[in-house]
Amino acid sequence: LHSEPLPPGRMEGCPWLGRISMFANMNKYISNQAAKAKVTETHDSAKPTRIWKMFCFGRPTAVVSGSAKIKQLLSREFKKEGGGVSQLTELGSSGMVEVLFGTESMTFETSDPKKYHMLQRLVGKAMTPESVAKGTPFLQKCAEEAVDDMLAKDTVVMADIFRRFTLDVAWRQIIGLKLNSNEEIASFRSAVKTWLGALTNYLLFMVPIPVRLMKRLPSYKAKMYLNKKFEERINELERNGPDGTTMSAMVFATDEEDGSTKLTRQQVIDNMFLLLVAGSETSSNTLTNVMLLLGMHPDVWDNV
């Protein structure tokens, strides 16, 4: 990243809160800022900028875009002697992180490089091409249902379609739940939506809140519902053995370096919450943006 220093100029907005406009829609705000950066902060107009800056969660923050730059940045994790990685877990109330998100997932290991890379290897075993291939029938079924849903109406909200699609992939293939009724599916979707709402509740990150009050929040109750589902699935897997789901791969994965280390029950659960974020909200946003771009470029849509 040395070849692309921070763009010139001051950071706008409140040093603690950032720009108020980002609270309404973070995705839209970041997209607009990135577009603005391409126009105003790039020295070479033919080359879009890959790094820009903003205030976020009380800190001056550099935002990096482009897969090559992101991989370059992530490759530096734990490379500096005595150093780790910095996460938003250091803000607001430490109790909030433990109560609403858990502290045993890969992303919240910020100080112990050995443990971090162990988690990375074991969680990664659940995401190999072979593991993903086992879930192809489930992915096909979810995709067909999403297409049928789109074609059944004259007008649809793509964000809703893809949110349901990614959540269906989550409960069927990532977790492996057996939800046998529309009511059970609706309860799962509602719990995930409520729990994810904590990610965009910036007060939780910035204001220390007593744990006893956090446990009264709808997001905490939703997390407890999901936690129970994860516990039940682990018990089922321990009784019946592997079944090809992502959770199954995590439960039975062993570390290649010593052949015996496995993820603890809590590490499986906390990393499943991590995958719920990565596998539902971020994926549905990406798919929605893809459809938006295809709609803006009919010639590309026709080729697809």
mmCIF file of C-alpha atoms in Angstrom, residues 33 54-55 76 86 162 170 183 194 214 223:
data_model
loop_
_atom_site.group_PDB
_atom_site.id
_atom_site.type_symbol
_atom_site.label_atom_id
_atom_site.label_comp_id
_atom_site.label_asym_id
_atom_site.label_seq_id
_atom_site.Cartn_x
_atom_site.Cartn_y
_atom_site.Cartn_z
ATOM 1 C CA GLN A 33 -17.726 8.538 -0.754
ATOM 2 C CA MET A 54 -13.207 9.089 6.876
ATOM 3 C CA PHE A 55 -13.981 9.398 10.573
ATOM 4 C CA ARG A 76 0.085 -8.038 7.296
ATOM 5 C CA SER A 86 -7.093 -3.813 15.693
ATOM 6 C CA PHE A 162 -31.615 -11.773 -1.860
ATOM 7 C CA ALA A 170 -27.526 -20.064 5.883
ATOM 8 C CA GLU A 183 -43.448 -20.282 10.927
ATOM 9 C CA THR A 194 -32.924 -8.469 14.846
ATOM 10 C CA MET A 214 -27.889 -5.251 27.186
ATOM 11 C CA LYS A 223 -28.859 -14.035 19.745
#
